[in-house]
CSV table of C-alpha atoms in Angstrom, one decimal:
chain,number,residue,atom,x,y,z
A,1,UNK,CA,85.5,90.1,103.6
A,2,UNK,CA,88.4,91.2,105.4
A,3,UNK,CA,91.2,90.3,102.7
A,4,UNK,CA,88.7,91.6,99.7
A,5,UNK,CA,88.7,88.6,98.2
A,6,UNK,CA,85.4,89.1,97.0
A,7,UNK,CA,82.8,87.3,98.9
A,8,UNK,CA,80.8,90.0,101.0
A,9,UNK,CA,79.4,87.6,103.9
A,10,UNK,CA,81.2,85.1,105.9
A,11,UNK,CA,80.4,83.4,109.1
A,12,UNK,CA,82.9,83.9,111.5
A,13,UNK,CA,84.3,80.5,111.5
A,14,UNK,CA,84.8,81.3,107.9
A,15,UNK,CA,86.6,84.5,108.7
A,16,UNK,CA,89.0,82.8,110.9
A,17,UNK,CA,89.8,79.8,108.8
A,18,UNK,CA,89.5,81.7,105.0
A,19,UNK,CA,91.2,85.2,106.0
A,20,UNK,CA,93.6,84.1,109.1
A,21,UNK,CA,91.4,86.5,110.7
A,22,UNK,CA,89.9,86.8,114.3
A,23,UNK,CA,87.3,88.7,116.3
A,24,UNK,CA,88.4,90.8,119.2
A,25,UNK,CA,86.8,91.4,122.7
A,26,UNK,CA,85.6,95.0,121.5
A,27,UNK,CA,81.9,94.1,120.2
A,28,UNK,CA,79.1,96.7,119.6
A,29,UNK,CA,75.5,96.5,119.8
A,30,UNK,CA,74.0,99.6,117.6
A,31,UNK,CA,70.8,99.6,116.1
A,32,UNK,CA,70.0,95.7,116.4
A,33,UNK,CA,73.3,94.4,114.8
A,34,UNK,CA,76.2,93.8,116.9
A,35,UNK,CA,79.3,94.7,115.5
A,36,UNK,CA,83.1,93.5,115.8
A,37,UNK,CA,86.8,94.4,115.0
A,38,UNK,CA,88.7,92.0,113.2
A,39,UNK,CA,93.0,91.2,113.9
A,40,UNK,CA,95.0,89.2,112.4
A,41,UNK,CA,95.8,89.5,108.2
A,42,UNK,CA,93.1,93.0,108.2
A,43,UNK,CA,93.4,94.0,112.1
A,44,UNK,CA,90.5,96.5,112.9
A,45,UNK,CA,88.6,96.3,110.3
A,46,UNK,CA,84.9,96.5,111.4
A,47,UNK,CA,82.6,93.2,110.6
A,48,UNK,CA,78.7,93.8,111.0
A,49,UNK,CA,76.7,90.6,112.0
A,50,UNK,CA,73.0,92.3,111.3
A,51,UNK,CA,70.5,91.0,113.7
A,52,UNK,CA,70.2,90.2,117.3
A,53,UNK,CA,67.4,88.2,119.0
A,54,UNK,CA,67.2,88.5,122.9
A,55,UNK,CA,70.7,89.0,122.8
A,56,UNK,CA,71.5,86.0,121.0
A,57,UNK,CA,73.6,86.4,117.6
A,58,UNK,CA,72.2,85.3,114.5
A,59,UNK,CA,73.1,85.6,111.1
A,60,UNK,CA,76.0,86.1,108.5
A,61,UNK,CA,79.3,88.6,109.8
A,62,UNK,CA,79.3,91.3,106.8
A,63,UNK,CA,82.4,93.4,106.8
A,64,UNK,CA,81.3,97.3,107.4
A,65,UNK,CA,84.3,99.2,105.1
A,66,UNK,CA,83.8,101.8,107.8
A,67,UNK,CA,85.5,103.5,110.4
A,68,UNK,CA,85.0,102.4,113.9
A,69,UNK,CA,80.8,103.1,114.4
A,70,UNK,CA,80.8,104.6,117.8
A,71,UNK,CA,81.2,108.1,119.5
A,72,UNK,CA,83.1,108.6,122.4
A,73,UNK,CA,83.1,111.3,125.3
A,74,UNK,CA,85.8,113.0,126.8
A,75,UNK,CA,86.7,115.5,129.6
A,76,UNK,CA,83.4,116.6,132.1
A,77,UNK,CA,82.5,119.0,134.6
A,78,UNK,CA,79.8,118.9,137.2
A,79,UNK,CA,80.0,122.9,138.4
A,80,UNK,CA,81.5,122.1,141.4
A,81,UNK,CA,84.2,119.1,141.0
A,82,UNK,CA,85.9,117.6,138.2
A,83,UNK,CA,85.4,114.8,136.8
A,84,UNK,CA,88.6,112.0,135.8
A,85,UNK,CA,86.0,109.5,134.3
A,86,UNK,CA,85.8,109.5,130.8
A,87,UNK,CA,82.9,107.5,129.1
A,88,UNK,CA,81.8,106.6,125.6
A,89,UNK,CA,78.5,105.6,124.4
A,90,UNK,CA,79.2,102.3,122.2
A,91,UNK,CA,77.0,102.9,118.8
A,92,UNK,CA,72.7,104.7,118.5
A,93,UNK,CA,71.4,103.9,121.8
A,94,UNK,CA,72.0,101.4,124.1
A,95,UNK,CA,74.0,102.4,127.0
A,96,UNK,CA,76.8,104.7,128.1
A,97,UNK,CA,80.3,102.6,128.9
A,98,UNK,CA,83.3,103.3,131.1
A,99,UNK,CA,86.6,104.2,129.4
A,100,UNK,CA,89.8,104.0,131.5
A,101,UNK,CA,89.6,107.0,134.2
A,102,UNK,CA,92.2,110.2,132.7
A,103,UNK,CA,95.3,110.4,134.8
A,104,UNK,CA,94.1,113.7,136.8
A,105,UNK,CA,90.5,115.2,136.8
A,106,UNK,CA,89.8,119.0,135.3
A,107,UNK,CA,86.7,120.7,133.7
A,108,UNK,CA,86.3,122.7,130.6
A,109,UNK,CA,88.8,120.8,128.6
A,110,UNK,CA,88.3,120.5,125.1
A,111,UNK,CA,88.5,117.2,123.0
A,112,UNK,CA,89.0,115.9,119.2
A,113,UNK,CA,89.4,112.8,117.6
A,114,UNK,CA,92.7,112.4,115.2
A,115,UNK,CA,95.3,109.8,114.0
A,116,UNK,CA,92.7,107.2,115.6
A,117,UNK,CA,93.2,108.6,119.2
A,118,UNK,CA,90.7,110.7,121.6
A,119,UNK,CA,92.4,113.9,122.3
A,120,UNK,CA,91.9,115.6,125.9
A,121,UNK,CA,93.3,119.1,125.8
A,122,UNK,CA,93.8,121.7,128.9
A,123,UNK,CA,90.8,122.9,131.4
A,124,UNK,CA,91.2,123.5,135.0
A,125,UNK,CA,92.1,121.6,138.3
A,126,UNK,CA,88.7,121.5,140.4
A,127,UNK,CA,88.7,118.8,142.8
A,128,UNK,CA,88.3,121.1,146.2
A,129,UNK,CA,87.4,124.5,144.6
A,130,UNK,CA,85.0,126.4,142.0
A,131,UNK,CA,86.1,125.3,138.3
A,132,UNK,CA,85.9,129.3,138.3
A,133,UNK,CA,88.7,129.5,140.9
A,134,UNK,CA,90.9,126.7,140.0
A,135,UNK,CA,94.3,127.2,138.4
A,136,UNK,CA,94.1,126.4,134.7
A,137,UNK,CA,96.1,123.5,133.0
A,138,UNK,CA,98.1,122.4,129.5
A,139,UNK,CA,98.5,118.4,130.0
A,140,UNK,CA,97.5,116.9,126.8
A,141,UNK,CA,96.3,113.3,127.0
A,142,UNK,CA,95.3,111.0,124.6
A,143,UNK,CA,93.2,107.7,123.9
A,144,UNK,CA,92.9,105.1,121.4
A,145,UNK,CA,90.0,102.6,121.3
A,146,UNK,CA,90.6,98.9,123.3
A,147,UNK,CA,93.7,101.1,125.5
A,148,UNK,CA,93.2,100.8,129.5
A,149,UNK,CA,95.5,103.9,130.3
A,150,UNK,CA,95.6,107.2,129.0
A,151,UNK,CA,98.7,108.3,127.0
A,152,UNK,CA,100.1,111.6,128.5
A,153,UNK,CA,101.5,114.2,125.2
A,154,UNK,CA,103.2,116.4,127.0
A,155,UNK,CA,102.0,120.1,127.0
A,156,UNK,CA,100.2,122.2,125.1
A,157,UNK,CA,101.6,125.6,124.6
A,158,UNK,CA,99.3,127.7,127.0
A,159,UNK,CA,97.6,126.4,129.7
A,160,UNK,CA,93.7,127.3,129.3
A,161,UNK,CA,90.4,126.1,129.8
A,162,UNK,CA,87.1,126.5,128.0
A,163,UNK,CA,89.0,126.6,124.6
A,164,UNK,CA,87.4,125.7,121.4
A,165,UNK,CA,88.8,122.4,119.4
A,166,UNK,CA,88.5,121.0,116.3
A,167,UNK,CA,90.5,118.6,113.7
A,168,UNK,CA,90.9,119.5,110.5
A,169,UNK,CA,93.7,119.2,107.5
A,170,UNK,CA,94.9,116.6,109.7
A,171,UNK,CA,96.1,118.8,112.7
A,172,UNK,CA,94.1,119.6,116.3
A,173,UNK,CA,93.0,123.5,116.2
A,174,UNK,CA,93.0,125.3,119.3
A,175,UNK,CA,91.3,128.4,119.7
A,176,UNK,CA,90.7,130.9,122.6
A,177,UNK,CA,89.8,130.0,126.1
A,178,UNK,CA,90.1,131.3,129.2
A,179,UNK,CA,93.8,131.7,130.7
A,180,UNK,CA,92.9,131.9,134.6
A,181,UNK,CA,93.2,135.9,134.5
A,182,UNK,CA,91.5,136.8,131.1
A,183,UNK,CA,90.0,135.6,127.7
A,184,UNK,CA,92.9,134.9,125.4
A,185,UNK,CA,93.2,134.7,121.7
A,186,UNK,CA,95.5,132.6,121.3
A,187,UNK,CA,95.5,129.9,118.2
A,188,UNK,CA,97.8,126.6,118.3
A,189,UNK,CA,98.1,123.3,116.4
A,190,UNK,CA,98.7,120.1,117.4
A,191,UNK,CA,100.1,117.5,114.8
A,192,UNK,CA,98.7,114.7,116.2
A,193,UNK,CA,101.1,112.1,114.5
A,194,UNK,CA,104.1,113.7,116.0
A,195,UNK,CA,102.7,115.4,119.0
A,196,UNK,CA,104.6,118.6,117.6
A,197,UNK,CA,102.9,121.8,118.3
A,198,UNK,CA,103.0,124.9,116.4
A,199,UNK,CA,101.9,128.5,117.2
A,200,UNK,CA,99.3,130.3,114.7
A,201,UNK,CA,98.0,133.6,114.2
A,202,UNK,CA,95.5,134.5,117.0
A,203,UNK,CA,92.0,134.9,116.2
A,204,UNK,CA,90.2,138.2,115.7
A,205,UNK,CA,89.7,138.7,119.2
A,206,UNK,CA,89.4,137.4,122.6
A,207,UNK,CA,87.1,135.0,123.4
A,208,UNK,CA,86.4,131.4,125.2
A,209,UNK,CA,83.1,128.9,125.1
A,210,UNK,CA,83.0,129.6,121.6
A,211,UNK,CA,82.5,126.2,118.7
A,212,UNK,CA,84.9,125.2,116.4
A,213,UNK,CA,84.3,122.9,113.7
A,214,UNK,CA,86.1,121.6,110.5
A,215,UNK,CA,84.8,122.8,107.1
A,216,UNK,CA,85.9,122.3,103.9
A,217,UNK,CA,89.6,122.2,104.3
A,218,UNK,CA,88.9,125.3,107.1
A,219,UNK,CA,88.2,126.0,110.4
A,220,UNK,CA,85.4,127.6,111.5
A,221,UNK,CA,85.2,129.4,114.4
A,222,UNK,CA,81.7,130.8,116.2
A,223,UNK,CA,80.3,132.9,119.2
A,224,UNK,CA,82.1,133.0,122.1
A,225,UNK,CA,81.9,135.7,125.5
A,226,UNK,CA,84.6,137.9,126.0
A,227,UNK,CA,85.5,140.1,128.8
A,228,UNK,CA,82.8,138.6,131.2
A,229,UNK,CA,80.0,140.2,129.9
A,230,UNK,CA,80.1,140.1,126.4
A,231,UNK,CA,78.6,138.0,124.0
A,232,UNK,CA,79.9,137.6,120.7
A,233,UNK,CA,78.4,137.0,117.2
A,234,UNK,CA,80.9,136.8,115.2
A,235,UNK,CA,82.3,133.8,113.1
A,236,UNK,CA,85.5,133.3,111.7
A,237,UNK,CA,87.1,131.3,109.2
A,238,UNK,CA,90.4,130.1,109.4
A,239,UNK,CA,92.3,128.5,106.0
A,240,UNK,CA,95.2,126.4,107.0
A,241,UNK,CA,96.8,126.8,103.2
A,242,UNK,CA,96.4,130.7,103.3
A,243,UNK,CA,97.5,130.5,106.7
A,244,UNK,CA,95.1,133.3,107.7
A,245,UNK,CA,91.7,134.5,109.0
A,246,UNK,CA,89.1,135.7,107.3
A,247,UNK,CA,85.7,137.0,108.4
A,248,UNK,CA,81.8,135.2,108.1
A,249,UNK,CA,78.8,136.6,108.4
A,250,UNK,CA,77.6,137.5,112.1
A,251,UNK,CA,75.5,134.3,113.8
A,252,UNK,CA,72.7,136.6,115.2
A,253,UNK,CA,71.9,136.9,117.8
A,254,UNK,CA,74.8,136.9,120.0
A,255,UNK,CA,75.8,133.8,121.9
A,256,UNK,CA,77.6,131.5,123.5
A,257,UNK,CA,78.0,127.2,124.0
A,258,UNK,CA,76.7,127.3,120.5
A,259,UNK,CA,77.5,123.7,118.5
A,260,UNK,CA,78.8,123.5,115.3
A,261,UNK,CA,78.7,120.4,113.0
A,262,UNK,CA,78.7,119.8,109.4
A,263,UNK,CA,75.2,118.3,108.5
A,264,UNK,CA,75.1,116.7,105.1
A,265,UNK,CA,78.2,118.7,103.4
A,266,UNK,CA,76.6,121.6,105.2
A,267,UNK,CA,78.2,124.0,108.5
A,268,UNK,CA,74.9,124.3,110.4
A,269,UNK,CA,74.9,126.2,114.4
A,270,UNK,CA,72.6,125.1,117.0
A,271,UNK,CA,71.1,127.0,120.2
A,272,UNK,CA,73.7,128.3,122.7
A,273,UNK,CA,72.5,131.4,125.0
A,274,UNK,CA,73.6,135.0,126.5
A,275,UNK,CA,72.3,137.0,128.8
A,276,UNK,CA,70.1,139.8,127.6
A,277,UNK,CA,68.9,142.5,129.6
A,278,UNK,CA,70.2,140.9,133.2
A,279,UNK,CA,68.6,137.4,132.3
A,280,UNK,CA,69.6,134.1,130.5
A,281,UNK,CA,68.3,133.3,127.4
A,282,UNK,CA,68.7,130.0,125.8
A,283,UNK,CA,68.4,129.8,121.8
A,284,UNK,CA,66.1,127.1,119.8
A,285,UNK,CA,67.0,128.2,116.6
A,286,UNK,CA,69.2,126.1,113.8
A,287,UNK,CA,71.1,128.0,111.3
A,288,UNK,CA,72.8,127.3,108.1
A,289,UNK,CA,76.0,128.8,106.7
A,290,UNK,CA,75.4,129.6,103.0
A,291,UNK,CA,77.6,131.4,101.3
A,292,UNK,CA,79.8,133.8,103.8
A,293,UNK,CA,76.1,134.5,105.7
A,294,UNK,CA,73.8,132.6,108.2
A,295,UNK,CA,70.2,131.8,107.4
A,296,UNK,CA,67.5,130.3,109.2
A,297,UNK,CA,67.3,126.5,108.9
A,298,UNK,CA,64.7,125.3,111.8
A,299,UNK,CA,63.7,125.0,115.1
A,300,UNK,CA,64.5,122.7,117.9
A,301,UNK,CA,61.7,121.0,119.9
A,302,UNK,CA,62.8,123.4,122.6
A,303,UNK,CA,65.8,125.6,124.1
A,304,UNK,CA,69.0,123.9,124.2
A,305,UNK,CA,72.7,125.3,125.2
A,306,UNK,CA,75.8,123.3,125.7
A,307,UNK,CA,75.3,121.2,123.0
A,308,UNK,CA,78.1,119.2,121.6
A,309,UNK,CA,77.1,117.7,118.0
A,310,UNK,CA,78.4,114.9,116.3
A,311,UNK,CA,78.0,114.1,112.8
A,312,UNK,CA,78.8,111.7,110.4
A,313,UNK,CA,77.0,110.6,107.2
A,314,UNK,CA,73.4,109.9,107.5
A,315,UNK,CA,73.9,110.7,111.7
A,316,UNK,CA,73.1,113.6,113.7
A,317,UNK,CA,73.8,113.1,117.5
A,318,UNK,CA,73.6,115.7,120.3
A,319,UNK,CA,75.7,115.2,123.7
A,320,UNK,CA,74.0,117.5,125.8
A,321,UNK,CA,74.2,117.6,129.8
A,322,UNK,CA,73.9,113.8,130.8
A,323,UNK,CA,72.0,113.4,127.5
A,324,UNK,CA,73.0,111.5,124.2
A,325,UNK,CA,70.2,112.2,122.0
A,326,UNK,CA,69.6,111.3,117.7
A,327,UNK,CA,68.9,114.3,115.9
A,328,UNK,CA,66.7,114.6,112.5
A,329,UNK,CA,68.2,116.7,110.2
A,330,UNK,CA,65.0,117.0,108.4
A,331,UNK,CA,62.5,118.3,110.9
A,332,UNK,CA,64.9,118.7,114.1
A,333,UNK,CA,63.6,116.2,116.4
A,334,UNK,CA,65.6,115.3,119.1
A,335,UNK,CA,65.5,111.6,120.7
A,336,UNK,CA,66.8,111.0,123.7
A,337,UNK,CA,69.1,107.9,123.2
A,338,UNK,CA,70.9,107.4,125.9
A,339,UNK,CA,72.0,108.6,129.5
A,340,UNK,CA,74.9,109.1,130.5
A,341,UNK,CA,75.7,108.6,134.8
A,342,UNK,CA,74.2,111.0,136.9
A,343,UNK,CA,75.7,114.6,137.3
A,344,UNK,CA,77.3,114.3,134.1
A,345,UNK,CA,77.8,117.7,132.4
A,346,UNK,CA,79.6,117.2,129.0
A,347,UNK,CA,81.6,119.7,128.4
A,348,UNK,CA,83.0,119.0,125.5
A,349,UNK,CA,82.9,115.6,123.5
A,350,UNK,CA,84.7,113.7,120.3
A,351,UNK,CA,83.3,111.6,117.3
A,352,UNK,CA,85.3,108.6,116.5
């Protein structure tokens, strides 16, 4: 019902002749239903045709009143080399899909989605050298779905990788990182419809590899290392209408490559890991924000660091490694749904 005229279900010759609407090539297979976007009178609006036999369509198109039902992935590393492929993984487990290649690999970017666009943002040149030796970048590029070539938006207003990212009050939060010769506090927003940036207050204190996530009109800001060696557990929270920070409780114990995602109106931290007495040790636990304090919320089926989560009503999704996996928010299960090609280390990812 692309024109809301009132009938929920058309077939898609019906969509064509009744709405002066058509299909486009970008078609989604999620969950047995393939799904469509629609040009002409309503152009993208998403259109749902609900079952699929041996690949063979069958059924009524129902439009989807949704956003577009798929999460992408942008910016990797593989600890070595970077990486100028960017994938997405089209809808709950079916396969992971090429997206144009970015104009120029790097590692430890960061990336959000805002004003319909995938949002790549700093990391460092890697093609010959460690990521740990290579000089670190500010070239912002961007993506919108059904583009072949990256849009390049300029520069960001210090170069850095391993930053923390998130969108919130309709701007792209920037937070920390590492600036090739130290961990920086540094804290800049992007207006994404504009491509204006704008220089905020830094955060209280250094610190890169931490989470970022958007809460309730905030940003929320979580774990980190800072000087090399030290792990933090703090969390901060920062209010775009006060235009200042304010502090959370601690997210004990300290950590790093923690993820942060709202989960059902809800700011809940997964895993991460820090060294403790000279060895590595990766975190199972889930934790809830309530109130200004953390409290336990569950367990993972096992360890897990480097997580990036993506959430959306009713969805829980981890990209993790070369992994895209469904996550229950009820008892924390974690199915592997998809693979992404080999030697892929997500670094950082974007829901869209």
């Amino acid at each position: 019902d692309p024109i809301g005229a009132g009938s929920p279900v058309h077939t898609s010759e019906q969509l064509d002749e009744a709405a002066g609407a058509s299909l486009t090539g970008l078609v989604h297979l999620c969950d047995g239903a393939m799904f469509a976007q629609t040009s002409g009178v309503s152009p993208g609006r998403l259109v749902k045709l609900p079952t699929v036999v041996a690949g063979v369509a069958a059924g009524s198109w129902a439009d989807e009143r949704g956003d577009a039902v798929r999460s992408g992935v942008a910016g990797a590393e593989d600890c070595g080399a970077a990486a100028s492929t960017a994938w997405a993984k089209a809808c709950a487990g079916v396969e992971a899909v090429p997206l144009p290649d970015m104009p120029a690999s790097r590692s430890f970017g960061c990336a959000a989605w805002a004003a319909g666009r995938v949002w790549v943002i700093g990391g460092v040149r890697a093609d010959e050298v460690s990521p740990w030796a290579a000089p670190t970048v500010a070239e912002v590029v961007s993506l919108a779905p059904g583009e072949e070539v990256w849009r390049a938006d300029g520069v960001a207003p210090h170069p850095r990788a391993g930053a923390a990212c998130a969108a919130g009050a309709g701007r792209i939060w920037v937070a920390g990182g590492w600036d090739g010769q130290e961990h920086t506090a540094t804290f800049d927003m992007l207006d994404p419809t504009t491509g204006q940036w704008r220089s905020a207050p830094d955060t209280p204190g250094a610190g890169a590899w931490s989470a970022a996530a958007g809460f309730r009109g905030a940003v929320v800001l979580g774990g980190g290392i800072q000087g090399g060696d030290v792990w933090l557990d703090r969390t901060v929270r920062w209010s775009p209408d006060a235009w200042q920070w304010d502090e959370l409780g601690t997210l004990a114990p300290a950590r790093y490559e923690v993820g942060l995602a709202v989960v059902d109106g809800a700011l809940m931290a997964f895993g991460g890991d820090a060294y403790q007495s000279g060895n590595s040790v990766v975190f199972d636990d889930v934790q809830r924000l309530s109130g200004d304090a953390w409290a336990p919320a569950g367990t993972l089926p096992e360890p897990m660091t480097f997580i990036r989560p993506i959430s959306r009503p009713g969805a829980l999704r981890f990209v993790h490694g070369d992994t895209i996996s469904d996550v229950d928010p009820v008892t924390w299960t974690v199915t592997e749904r998809a693979q992404l090609p080999p030697s892929f280390n997500t670094f950082s990812a974007a829901f869209t």
